[in-house]
Amino acid sequence: MSDGTAFRLEPHEIALLGDGPRAAVTVAVVDLYLRGLVEADRPGTIRKGIVDVVSAERPPSPLAQAVHTSLREPAGLRTLVKDPDIRIAVALMRIPLAEAGLLRYPLLGPTRAARRQVRELRQSHPLPASRRGLSDDERLLAVALHGEPALHLLVPRFALRAGLVRRAEVGGKNLLKNSPRGRGGGGGGCQLLVGKG
């Protein structure tokens, strides 16, 4: 089992191996959202949802449970990633991955076999063309493998409001500083010149 081939990976584990703890917590948040257990709150924050009952079909991962428990008040993704209980859940998640040969000691970075496995998963599960017809498990896998592009496609409104994706900048800091000077408001209009004649 040291080559990692016999180890079935969950979406949050794939995200951890591919892009680190922040990606794993993002997948856990999306999992909770798809279950109706969290929702977006003030811009860039997440809070517990009205529904607080976990469906019996498949309980959330221990990481998702830690995220849900730590949402005593609305919090942003950055705060969640730094929460001590969530950091412990991520650390506990790493133990079986390291034992399977997918993380190397002592820094617990992904091994060559883990990177190859994630790369193969990305190739065999490309970003879907549409969110229609996808199960929640397929959505989680897409988010784990493709990150922000999958969030924009599969849960765009929630991802933006919850701060899971970066907001697009319309201008820059220098937008007004570099704009053309002149009177008359907007540029590009016609001037009517009236001459004597």
mmCIF file with all atom_site columns, C-alpha atoms in Angstrom:
data_model
loop_
_atom_site.group_PDB
_atom_site.id
_atom_site.type_symbol
_atom_site.label_atom_id
_atom_site.label_alt_id
_atom_site.label_comp_id
_atom_site.label_asym_id
_atom_site.label_entity_id
_atom_site.label_seq_id
_atom_site.pdbx_PDB_ins_code
_atom_site.Cartn_x
_atom_site.Cartn_y
_atom_site.Cartn_z
_atom_site.occupancy
_atom_site.B_iso_or_equiv
_atom_site.pdbx_formal_charge
_atom_site.auth_seq_id
_atom_site.auth_comp_id
_atom_site.auth_asym_id
_atom_site.auth_atom_id
_atom_site.pdbx_PDB_model_num
ATOM 1   C CA . MET A 1 1   ? 0.000   0.000  0.000   1.00 0.00 ? 1   MET A CA 1
ATOM 2   C CA . SER A 1 2   ? 3.013   2.302  0.120   1.00 0.00 ? 2   SER A CA 1
ATOM 3   C CA . ASP A 1 3   ? 2.585   3.392  -3.504  1.00 0.00 ? 3   ASP A CA 1
ATOM 4   C CA . GLY A 1 4   ? -0.878  4.843  -2.776  1.00 0.00 ? 4   GLY A CA 1
ATOM 5   C CA . THR A 1 5   ? -2.661  2.917  -5.553  1.00 0.00 ? 5   THR A CA 1
ATOM 6   C CA . ALA A 1 6   ? -4.935  0.860  -3.266  1.00 0.00 ? 6   ALA A CA 1
ATOM 7   C CA . PHE A 1 7   ? -6.012  3.879  -1.210  1.00 0.00 ? 7   PHE A CA 1
ATOM 8   C CA . ARG A 1 8   ? -9.413  5.357  -2.137  1.00 0.00 ? 8   ARG A CA 1
ATOM 9   C CA . LEU A 1 9   ? -9.289  9.112  -1.787  1.00 0.00 ? 9   LEU A CA 1
ATOM 10  C CA . GLU A 1 10  ? -12.165 11.293 -0.645  1.00 0.00 ? 10  GLU A CA 1
ATOM 11  C CA . PRO A 1 11  ? -12.607 14.732 -2.264  1.00 0.00 ? 11  PRO A CA 1
ATOM 12  C CA . HIS A 1 12  ? -11.204 16.654 0.725   1.00 0.00 ? 12  HIS A CA 1
ATOM 13  C CA . GLU A 1 13  ? -8.143  14.365 0.724   1.00 0.00 ? 13  GLU A CA 1
ATOM 14  C CA . ILE A 1 14  ? -7.621  14.935 -3.008  1.00 0.00 ? 14  ILE A CA 1
ATOM 15  C CA . ALA A 1 15  ? -7.812  18.684 -2.393  1.00 0.00 ? 15  ALA A CA 1
ATOM 16  C CA . LEU A 1 16  ? -5.266  18.437 0.427   1.00 0.00 ? 16  LEU A CA 1
ATOM 17  C CA . LEU A 1 17  ? -2.840  16.471 -1.746  1.00 0.00 ? 17  LEU A CA 1
ATOM 18  C CA . GLY A 1 18  ? -3.366  18.713 -4.757  1.00 0.00 ? 18  GLY A CA 1
ATOM 19  C CA . ASP A 1 19  ? -3.527  22.211 -3.281  1.00 0.00 ? 19  ASP A CA 1
ATOM 20  C CA . GLY A 1 20  ? -3.103  22.040 0.497   1.00 0.00 ? 20  GLY A CA 1
ATOM 21  C CA . PRO A 1 21  ? -5.186  22.653 3.643   1.00 0.00 ? 21  PRO A CA 1
ATOM 22  C CA . ARG A 1 22  ? -7.088  25.692 2.325   1.00 0.00 ? 22  ARG A CA 1
ATOM 23  C CA . ALA A 1 23  ? -8.368  23.630 -0.621  1.00 0.00 ? 23  ALA A CA 1
ATOM 24  C CA . ALA A 1 24  ? -9.370  20.788 1.720   1.00 0.00 ? 24  ALA A CA 1
ATOM 25  C CA . VAL A 1 25  ? -11.324 23.191 3.948   1.00 0.00 ? 25  VAL A CA 1
ATOM 26  C CA . THR A 1 26  ? -12.962 24.700 0.845   1.00 0.00 ? 26  THR A CA 1
ATOM 27  C CA . VAL A 1 27  ? -14.171 21.239 -0.205  1.00 0.00 ? 27  VAL A CA 1
ATOM 28  C CA . ALA A 1 28  ? -15.485 20.646 3.331   1.00 0.00 ? 28  ALA A CA 1
ATOM 29  C CA . VAL A 1 29  ? -17.389 23.959 3.201   1.00 0.00 ? 29  VAL A CA 1
ATOM 30  C CA . VAL A 1 30  ? -18.900 23.095 -0.195  1.00 0.00 ? 30  VAL A CA 1
ATOM 31  C CA . ASP A 1 31  ? -19.873 19.655 1.146   1.00 0.00 ? 31  ASP A CA 1
ATOM 32  C CA . LEU A 1 32  ? -21.696 21.321 4.047   1.00 0.00 ? 32  LEU A CA 1
ATOM 33  C CA . TYR A 1 33  ? -23.341 23.801 1.663   1.00 0.00 ? 33  TYR A CA 1
ATOM 34  C CA . LEU A 1 34  ? -24.607 21.029 -0.634  1.00 0.00 ? 34  LEU A CA 1
ATOM 35  C CA . ARG A 1 35  ? -26.108 19.329 2.440   1.00 0.00 ? 35  ARG A CA 1
ATOM 36  C CA . GLY A 1 36  ? -27.829 22.567 3.489   1.00 0.00 ? 36  GLY A CA 1
ATOM 37  C CA . LEU A 1 37  ? -25.767 22.842 6.684   1.00 0.00 ? 37  LEU A CA 1
ATOM 38  C CA . VAL A 1 38  ? -24.056 26.170 5.894   1.00 0.00 ? 38  VAL A CA 1
ATOM 39  C CA . GLU A 1 39  ? -24.879 29.264 3.881   1.00 0.00 ? 39  GLU A CA 1
ATOM 40  C CA . ALA A 1 40  ? -23.232 32.517 2.969   1.00 0.00 ? 40  ALA A CA 1
ATOM 41  C CA . ASP A 1 41  ? -23.574 35.324 5.483   1.00 0.00 ? 41  ASP A CA 1
ATOM 42  C CA . ARG A 1 42  ? -22.051 38.796 5.353   1.00 0.00 ? 42  ARG A CA 1
ATOM 43  C CA . PRO A 1 43  ? -19.797 39.183 2.309   1.00 0.00 ? 43  PRO A CA 1
ATOM 44  C CA . GLY A 1 44  ? -16.906 36.762 2.574   1.00 0.00 ? 44  GLY A CA 1
ATOM 45  C CA . THR A 1 45  ? -18.280 34.754 5.510   1.00 0.00 ? 45  THR A CA 1
ATOM 46  C CA . ILE A 1 46  ? -20.094 31.487 6.127   1.00 0.00 ? 46  ILE A CA 1
ATOM 47  C CA . ARG A 1 47  ? -22.558 30.610 8.866   1.00 0.00 ? 47  ARG A CA 1
ATOM 48  C CA . LYS A 1 48  ? -24.479 27.555 9.945   1.00 0.00 ? 48  LYS A CA 1
ATOM 49  C CA . GLY A 1 49  ? -27.619 27.017 7.924   1.00 0.00 ? 49  GLY A CA 1
ATOM 50  C CA . ILE A 1 50  ? -31.148 26.684 9.191   1.00 0.00 ? 50  ILE A CA 1
ATOM 51  C CA . VAL A 1 51  ? -31.088 22.935 8.605   1.00 0.00 ? 51  VAL A CA 1
ATOM 52  C CA . ASP A 1 52  ? -28.916 21.385 11.278  1.00 0.00 ? 52  ASP A CA 1
ATOM 53  C CA . VAL A 1 53  ? -29.648 17.700 10.732  1.00 0.00 ? 53  VAL A CA 1
ATOM 54  C CA . VAL A 1 54  ? -27.131 15.507 8.942   1.00 0.00 ? 54  VAL A CA 1
ATOM 55  C CA . SER A 1 55  ? -28.665 13.117 6.440   1.00 0.00 ? 55  SER A CA 1
ATOM 56  C CA . ALA A 1 56  ? -28.286 9.482  7.389   1.00 0.00 ? 56  ALA A CA 1
ATOM 57  C CA . GLU A 1 57  ? -27.177 8.352  3.915   1.00 0.00 ? 57  GLU A CA 1
ATOM 58  C CA . ARG A 1 58  ? -23.546 9.398  4.417   1.00 0.00 ? 58  ARG A CA 1
ATOM 59  C CA . PRO A 1 59  ? -22.239 11.529 7.261   1.00 0.00 ? 59  PRO A CA 1
ATOM 60  C CA . PRO A 1 60  ? -19.909 14.427 6.453   1.00 0.00 ? 60  PRO A CA 1
ATOM 61  C CA . SER A 1 61  ? -16.174 13.854 6.731   1.00 0.00 ? 61  SER A CA 1
ATOM 62  C CA . PRO A 1 62  ? -14.502 14.563 10.087  1.00 0.00 ? 62  PRO A CA 1
ATOM 63  C CA . LEU A 1 63  ? -13.040 17.710 8.499   1.00 0.00 ? 63  LEU A CA 1
ATOM 64  C CA . ALA A 1 64  ? -16.501 18.921 7.421   1.00 0.00 ? 64  ALA A CA 1
ATOM 65  C CA . GLN A 1 65  ? -17.815 18.143 10.899  1.00 0.00 ? 65  GLN A CA 1
ATOM 66  C CA . ALA A 1 66  ? -14.986 20.189 12.439  1.00 0.00 ? 66  ALA A CA 1
ATOM 67  C CA . VAL A 1 67  ? -15.811 23.104 10.121  1.00 0.00 ? 67  VAL A CA 1
ATOM 68  C CA . HIS A 1 68  ? -19.494 22.902 11.039  1.00 0.00 ? 68  HIS A CA 1
ATOM 69  C CA . THR A 1 69  ? -18.723 22.748 14.776  1.00 0.00 ? 69  THR A CA 1
ATOM 70  C CA . SER A 1 70  ? -16.358 25.713 14.616  1.00 0.00 ? 70  SER A CA 1
ATOM 71  C CA . LEU A 1 71  ? -18.994 27.961 13.012  1.00 0.00 ? 71  LEU A CA 1
ATOM 72  C CA . ARG A 1 72  ? -20.248 29.307 16.335  1.00 0.00 ? 72  ARG A CA 1
ATOM 73  C CA . GLU A 1 73  ? -20.467 32.675 14.565  1.00 0.00 ? 73  GLU A CA 1
ATOM 74  C CA . PRO A 1 74  ? -20.011 33.636 10.908  1.00 0.00 ? 74  PRO A CA 1
ATOM 75  C CA . ALA A 1 75  ? -16.422 33.208 9.740   1.00 0.00 ? 75  ALA A CA 1
ATOM 76  C CA . GLY A 1 76  ? -14.409 33.582 6.572   1.00 0.00 ? 76  GLY A CA 1
ATOM 77  C CA . LEU A 1 77  ? -12.371 30.846 4.941   1.00 0.00 ? 77  LEU A CA 1
ATOM 78  C CA . ARG A 1 78  ? -9.086  32.308 6.191   1.00 0.00 ? 78  ARG A CA 1
ATOM 79  C CA . THR A 1 79  ? -10.372 32.203 9.788   1.00 0.00 ? 79  THR A CA 1
ATOM 80  C CA . LEU A 1 80  ? -11.603 28.634 9.360   1.00 0.00 ? 80  LEU A CA 1
ATOM 81  C CA . VAL A 1 81  ? -8.261  27.430 8.008   1.00 0.00 ? 81  VAL A CA 1
ATOM 82  C CA . LYS A 1 82  ? -6.532  28.874 11.088  1.00 0.00 ? 82  LYS A CA 1
ATOM 83  C CA . ASP A 1 83  ? -9.072  27.504 13.615  1.00 0.00 ? 83  ASP A CA 1
ATOM 84  C CA . PRO A 1 84  ? -7.295  25.099 16.040  1.00 0.00 ? 84  PRO A CA 1
ATOM 85  C CA . ASP A 1 85  ? -10.011 22.414 15.812  1.00 0.00 ? 85  ASP A CA 1
ATOM 86  C CA . ILE A 1 86  ? -9.934  22.474 12.025  1.00 0.00 ? 86  ILE A CA 1
ATOM 87  C CA . ARG A 1 87  ? -6.126  22.345 12.024  1.00 0.00 ? 87  ARG A CA 1
ATOM 88  C CA . ILE A 1 88  ? -6.327  19.251 14.229  1.00 0.00 ? 88  ILE A CA 1
ATOM 89  C CA . ALA A 1 89  ? -8.852  17.687 11.822  1.00 0.00 ? 89  ALA A CA 1
ATOM 90  C CA . VAL A 1 90  ? -6.476  18.377 8.914   1.00 0.00 ? 90  VAL A CA 1
ATOM 91  C CA . ALA A 1 91  ? -3.575  16.878 10.886  1.00 0.00 ? 91  ALA A CA 1
ATOM 92  C CA . LEU A 1 92  ? -5.607  13.750 11.665  1.00 0.00 ? 92  LEU A CA 1
ATOM 93  C CA . MET A 1 93  ? -6.562  13.541 8.005   1.00 0.00 ? 93  MET A CA 1
ATOM 94  C CA . ARG A 1 94  ? -2.878  13.452 7.091   1.00 0.00 ? 94  ARG A CA 1
ATOM 95  C CA . ILE A 1 95  ? -2.067  10.358 9.190   1.00 0.00 ? 95  ILE A CA 1
ATOM 96  C CA . PRO A 1 96  ? -3.712  7.721  6.938   1.00 0.00 ? 96  PRO A CA 1
ATOM 97  C CA . LEU A 1 97  ? -2.455  9.578  3.855   1.00 0.00 ? 97  LEU A CA 1
ATOM 98  C CA . ALA A 1 98  ? 1.107   9.402  5.194   1.00 0.00 ? 98  ALA A CA 1
ATOM 99  C CA . GLU A 1 99  ? 0.663   5.739  6.116   1.00 0.00 ? 99  GLU A CA 1
ATOM 100 C CA . ALA A 1 100 ? -0.522  5.062  2.557   1.00 0.00 ? 100 ALA A CA 1
ATOM 101 C CA . GLY A 1 101 ? 2.664   6.634  1.212   1.00 0.00 ? 101 GLY A CA 1
ATOM 102 C CA . LEU A 1 102 ? 0.931   9.734  -0.165  1.00 0.00 ? 102 LEU A CA 1
ATOM 103 C CA . LEU A 1 103 ? 2.592   12.215 2.214   1.00 0.00 ? 103 LEU A CA 1
ATOM 104 C CA . ARG A 1 104 ? 6.256   12.215 3.113   1.00 0.00 ? 104 ARG A CA 1
ATOM 105 C CA . TYR A 1 105 ? 7.698   12.710 6.570   1.00 0.00 ? 105 TYR A CA 1
ATOM 106 C CA . PRO A 1 106 ? 8.476   15.056 8.315   1.00 0.00 ? 106 PRO A CA 1
ATOM 107 C CA . LEU A 1 107 ? 7.048   17.964 6.304   1.00 0.00 ? 107 LEU A CA 1
ATOM 108 C CA . LEU A 1 108 ? 3.993   16.021 5.130   1.00 0.00 ? 108 LEU A CA 1
ATOM 109 C CA . GLY A 1 109 ? 4.151   17.293 1.568   1.00 0.00 ? 109 GLY A CA 1
ATOM 110 C CA . PRO A 1 110 ? 2.637   15.107 -1.171  1.00 0.00 ? 110 PRO A CA 1
ATOM 111 C CA . THR A 1 111 ? 4.845   12.356 -2.530  1.00 0.00 ? 111 THR A CA 1
ATOM 112 C CA . ARG A 1 112 ? 5.550   11.852 -6.207  1.00 0.00 ? 112 ARG A CA 1
ATOM 113 C CA . ALA A 1 113 ? 2.951   9.041  -6.217  1.00 0.00 ? 113 ALA A CA 1
ATOM 114 C CA . ALA A 1 114 ? 0.332   11.385 -4.709  1.00 0.00 ? 114 ALA A CA 1
ATOM 115 C CA . ARG A 1 115 ? 1.027   14.126 -7.246  1.00 0.00 ? 115 ARG A CA 1
ATOM 116 C CA . ARG A 1 116 ? 0.810   11.568 -10.064 1.00 0.00 ? 116 ARG A CA 1
ATOM 117 C CA . GLN A 1 117 ? -2.484  10.215 -8.703  1.00 0.00 ? 117 GLN A CA 1
ATOM 118 C CA . VAL A 1 118 ? -4.010  13.714 -8.460  1.00 0.00 ? 118 VAL A CA 1
ATOM 119 C CA . ARG A 1 119 ? -2.768  14.546 -11.969 1.00 0.00 ? 119 ARG A CA 1
ATOM 120 C CA . GLU A 1 120 ? -4.331  11.326 -13.336 1.00 0.00 ? 120 GLU A CA 1
ATOM 121 C CA . LEU A 1 121 ? -7.606  12.100 -11.566 1.00 0.00 ? 121 LEU A CA 1
ATOM 122 C CA . ARG A 1 122 ? -7.653  15.588 -13.113 1.00 0.00 ? 122 ARG A CA 1
ATOM 123 C CA . GLN A 1 123 ? -7.124  14.070 -16.556 1.00 0.00 ? 123 GLN A CA 1
ATOM 124 C CA . SER A 1 124 ? -9.769  11.374 -16.127 1.00 0.00 ? 124 SER A CA 1
ATOM 125 C CA . HIS A 1 125 ? -12.281 13.809 -14.560 1.00 0.00 ? 125 HIS A CA 1
ATOM 126 C CA . PRO A 1 126 ? -12.057 17.060 -16.554 1.00 0.00 ? 126 PRO A CA 1
ATOM 127 C CA . LEU A 1 127 ? -13.975 20.139 -15.495 1.00 0.00 ? 127 LEU A CA 1
ATOM 128 C CA . PRO A 1 128 ? -17.609 19.544 -16.479 1.00 0.00 ? 128 PRO A CA 1
ATOM 129 C CA . ALA A 1 129 ? -19.124 21.714 -19.184 1.00 0.00 ? 129 ALA A CA 1
ATOM 130 C CA . SER A 1 130 ? -22.236 22.389 -17.089 1.00 0.00 ? 130 SER A CA 1
ATOM 131 C CA . ARG A 1 131 ? -23.506 21.910 -13.552 1.00 0.00 ? 131 ARG A CA 1
ATOM 132 C CA . ARG A 1 132 ? -26.693 20.246 -14.788 1.00 0.00 ? 132 ARG A CA 1
ATOM 133 C CA . GLY A 1 133 ? -27.129 16.580 -14.037 1.00 0.00 ? 133 GLY A CA 1
ATOM 134 C CA . LEU A 1 134 ? -24.210 16.310 -11.610 1.00 0.00 ? 134 LEU A CA 1
ATOM 135 C CA . SER A 1 135 ? -24.589 14.581 -8.262  1.00 0.00 ? 135 SER A CA 1
ATOM 136 C CA . ASP A 1 136 ? -23.261 16.238 -5.121  1.00 0.00 ? 136 ASP A CA 1
ATOM 137 C CA . ASP A 1 137 ? -20.380 13.736 -5.067  1.00 0.00 ? 137 ASP A CA 1
ATOM 138 C CA . GLU A 1 138 ? -19.452 14.686 -8.640  1.00 0.00 ? 138 GLU A CA 1
ATOM 139 C CA . ARG A 1 139 ? -19.560 18.372 -7.716  1.00 0.00 ? 139 ARG A CA 1
ATOM 140 C CA . LEU A 1 140 ? -17.294 17.809 -4.709  1.00 0.00 ? 140 LEU A CA 1
ATOM 141 C CA . LEU A 1 141 ? -14.836 15.835 -6.815  1.00 0.00 ? 141 LEU A CA 1
ATOM 142 C CA . ALA A 1 142 ? -14.762 18.613 -9.426  1.00 0.00 ? 142 ALA A CA 1
ATOM 143 C CA . VAL A 1 143 ? -14.116 21.247 -6.732  1.00 0.00 ? 143 VAL A CA 1
ATOM 144 C CA . ALA A 1 144 ? -11.369 19.071 -5.220  1.00 0.00 ? 144 ALA A CA 1
ATOM 145 C CA . LEU A 1 145 ? -9.670  18.578 -8.588  1.00 0.00 ? 145 LEU A CA 1
ATOM 146 C CA . HIS A 1 146 ? -10.207 21.939 -10.281 1.00 0.00 ? 146 HIS A CA 1
ATOM 147 C CA . GLY A 1 147 ? -10.561 24.494 -7.470  1.00 0.00 ? 147 GLY A CA 1
ATOM 148 C CA . GLU A 1 148 ? -11.752 27.987 -8.415  1.00 0.00 ? 148 GLU A CA 1
ATOM 149 C CA . PRO A 1 149 ? -12.886 27.167 -11.972 1.00 0.00 ? 149 PRO A CA 1
ATOM 150 C CA . ALA A 1 150 ? -15.169 24.448 -10.546 1.00 0.00 ? 150 ALA A CA 1
ATOM 151 C CA . LEU A 1 151 ? -16.459 26.784 -7.829  1.00 0.00 ? 151 LEU A CA 1
ATOM 152 C CA . HIS A 1 152 ? -17.303 29.418 -10.470 1.00 0.00 ? 152 HIS A CA 1
ATOM 153 C CA . LEU A 1 153 ? -19.151 26.803 -12.522 1.00 0.00 ? 153 LEU A CA 1
ATOM 154 C CA . LEU A 1 154 ? -20.867 24.640 -9.899  1.00 0.00 ? 154 LEU A CA 1
ATOM 155 C CA . VAL A 1 155 ? -21.706 26.918 -6.942  1.00 0.00 ? 155 VAL A CA 1
ATOM 156 C CA . PRO A 1 156 ? -21.038 30.423 -8.300  1.00 0.00 ? 156 PRO A CA 1
ATOM 157 C CA . ARG A 1 157 ? -23.295 32.541 -6.112  1.00 0.00 ? 157 ARG A CA 1
ATOM 158 C CA . PHE A 1 158 ? -22.403 30.755 -2.874  1.00 0.00 ? 158 PHE A CA 1
ATOM 159 C CA . ALA A 1 159 ? -18.677 30.700 -3.691  1.00 0.00 ? 159 ALA A CA 1
ATOM 160 C CA . LEU A 1 160 ? -18.623 34.436 -4.387  1.00 0.00 ? 160 LEU A CA 1
ATOM 161 C CA . ARG A 1 161 ? -20.743 35.469 -1.406  1.00 0.00 ? 161 ARG A CA 1
ATOM 162 C CA . ALA A 1 162 ? -18.907 33.111 0.984   1.00 0.00 ? 162 ALA A CA 1
ATOM 163 C CA . GLY A 1 163 ? -15.483 34.340 -0.116  1.00 0.00 ? 163 GLY A CA 1
ATOM 164 C CA . LEU A 1 164 ? -14.355 31.011 -1.573  1.00 0.00 ? 164 LEU A CA 1
ATOM 165 C CA . VAL A 1 165 ? -13.314 32.719 -4.815  1.00 0.00 ? 165 VAL A CA 1
ATOM 166 C CA . ARG A 1 166 ? -11.656 36.034 -5.411  1.00 0.00 ? 166 ARG A CA 1
ATOM 167 C CA . ARG A 1 167 ? -13.785 38.900 -6.548  1.00 0.00 ? 167 ARG A CA 1
ATOM 168 C CA . ALA A 1 168 ? -12.932 40.227 -9.972  1.00 0.00 ? 168 ALA A CA 1
ATOM 169 C CA . GLU A 1 169 ? -11.415 43.676 -9.970  1.00 0.00 ? 169 GLU A CA 1
ATOM 170 C CA . VAL A 1 170 ? -13.209 45.949 -12.365 1.00 0.00 ? 170 VAL A CA 1
ATOM 171 C CA . GLY A 1 171 ? -10.532 48.597 -12.353 1.00 0.00 ? 171 GLY A CA 1
ATOM 172 C CA . GLY A 1 172 ? -7.296  48.997 -10.606 1.00 0.00 ? 172 GLY A CA 1
ATOM 173 C CA . LYS A 1 173 ? -5.991  51.277 -7.926  1.00 0.00 ? 173 LYS A CA 1
ATOM 174 C CA . ASN A 1 174 ? -4.711  53.529 -10.663 1.00 0.00 ? 174 ASN A CA 1
ATOM 175 C CA . LEU A 1 175 ? -7.946  53.601 -12.653 1.00 0.00 ? 175 LEU A CA 1
ATOM 176 C CA . LEU A 1 176 ? -8.847  57.186 -11.775 1.00 0.00 ? 176 LEU A CA 1
ATOM 177 C CA . LYS A 1 177 ? -5.235  58.292 -11.542 1.00 0.00 ? 177 LYS A CA 1
ATOM 178 C CA . ASN A 1 178 ? -4.575  57.297 -15.159 1.00 0.00 ? 178 ASN A CA 1
ATOM 179 C CA . SER A 1 179 ? -7.891  58.416 -16.622 1.00 0.00 ? 179 SER A CA 1
ATOM 180 C CA . PRO A 1 180 ? -7.863  61.209 -19.186 1.00 0.00 ? 180 PRO A CA 1
ATOM 181 C CA . ARG A 1 181 ? -8.150  64.684 -17.763 1.00 0.00 ? 181 ARG A CA 1
ATOM 182 C CA . GLY A 1 182 ? -10.591 67.188 -19.068 1.00 0.00 ? 182 GLY A CA 1
ATOM 183 C CA . ARG A 1 183 ? -13.888 68.865 -18.580 1.00 0.00 ? 183 ARG A CA 1
ATOM 184 C CA . GLY A 1 184 ? -17.277 67.720 -19.567 1.00 0.00 ? 184 GLY A CA 1
ATOM 185 C CA . GLY A 1 185 ? -17.498 64.363 -17.784 1.00 0.00 ? 185 GLY A CA 1
ATOM 186 C CA . GLY A 1 186 ? -17.290 61.279 -19.930 1.00 0.00 ? 186 GLY A CA 1
ATOM 187 C CA . GLY A 1 187 ? -14.983 60.984 -22.860 1.00 0.00 ? 187 GLY A CA 1
ATOM 188 C CA . GLY A 1 188 ? -15.699 59.695 -26.279 1.00 0.00 ? 188 GLY A CA 1
ATOM 189 C CA . GLY A 1 189 ? -18.628 62.008 -26.950 1.00 0.00 ? 189 GLY A CA 1
ATOM 190 C CA . CYS A 1 190 ? -18.989 64.503 -29.792 1.00 0.00 ? 190 CYS A CA 1
ATOM 191 C CA . GLN A 1 191 ? -18.483 68.193 -29.396 1.00 0.00 ? 191 GLN A CA 1
ATOM 192 C CA . LEU A 1 192 ? -20.710 70.553 -31.239 1.00 0.00 ? 192 LEU A CA 1
ATOM 193 C CA . LEU A 1 193 ? -18.806 73.567 -32.418 1.00 0.00 ? 193 LEU A CA 1
ATOM 194 C CA . VAL A 1 194 ? -20.795 76.567 -33.362 1.00 0.00 ? 194 VAL A CA 1
ATOM 195 C CA . GLY A 1 195 ? -18.933 79.181 -35.282 1.00 0.00 ? 195 GLY A CA 1
ATOM 196 C CA . LYS A 1 196 ? -19.814 82.672 -36.342 1.00 0.00 ? 196 LYS A CA 1
ATOM 197 C CA . GLY A 1 197 ? -20.639 82.900 -39.814 1.00 0.00 ? 197 GLY A CA 1
#
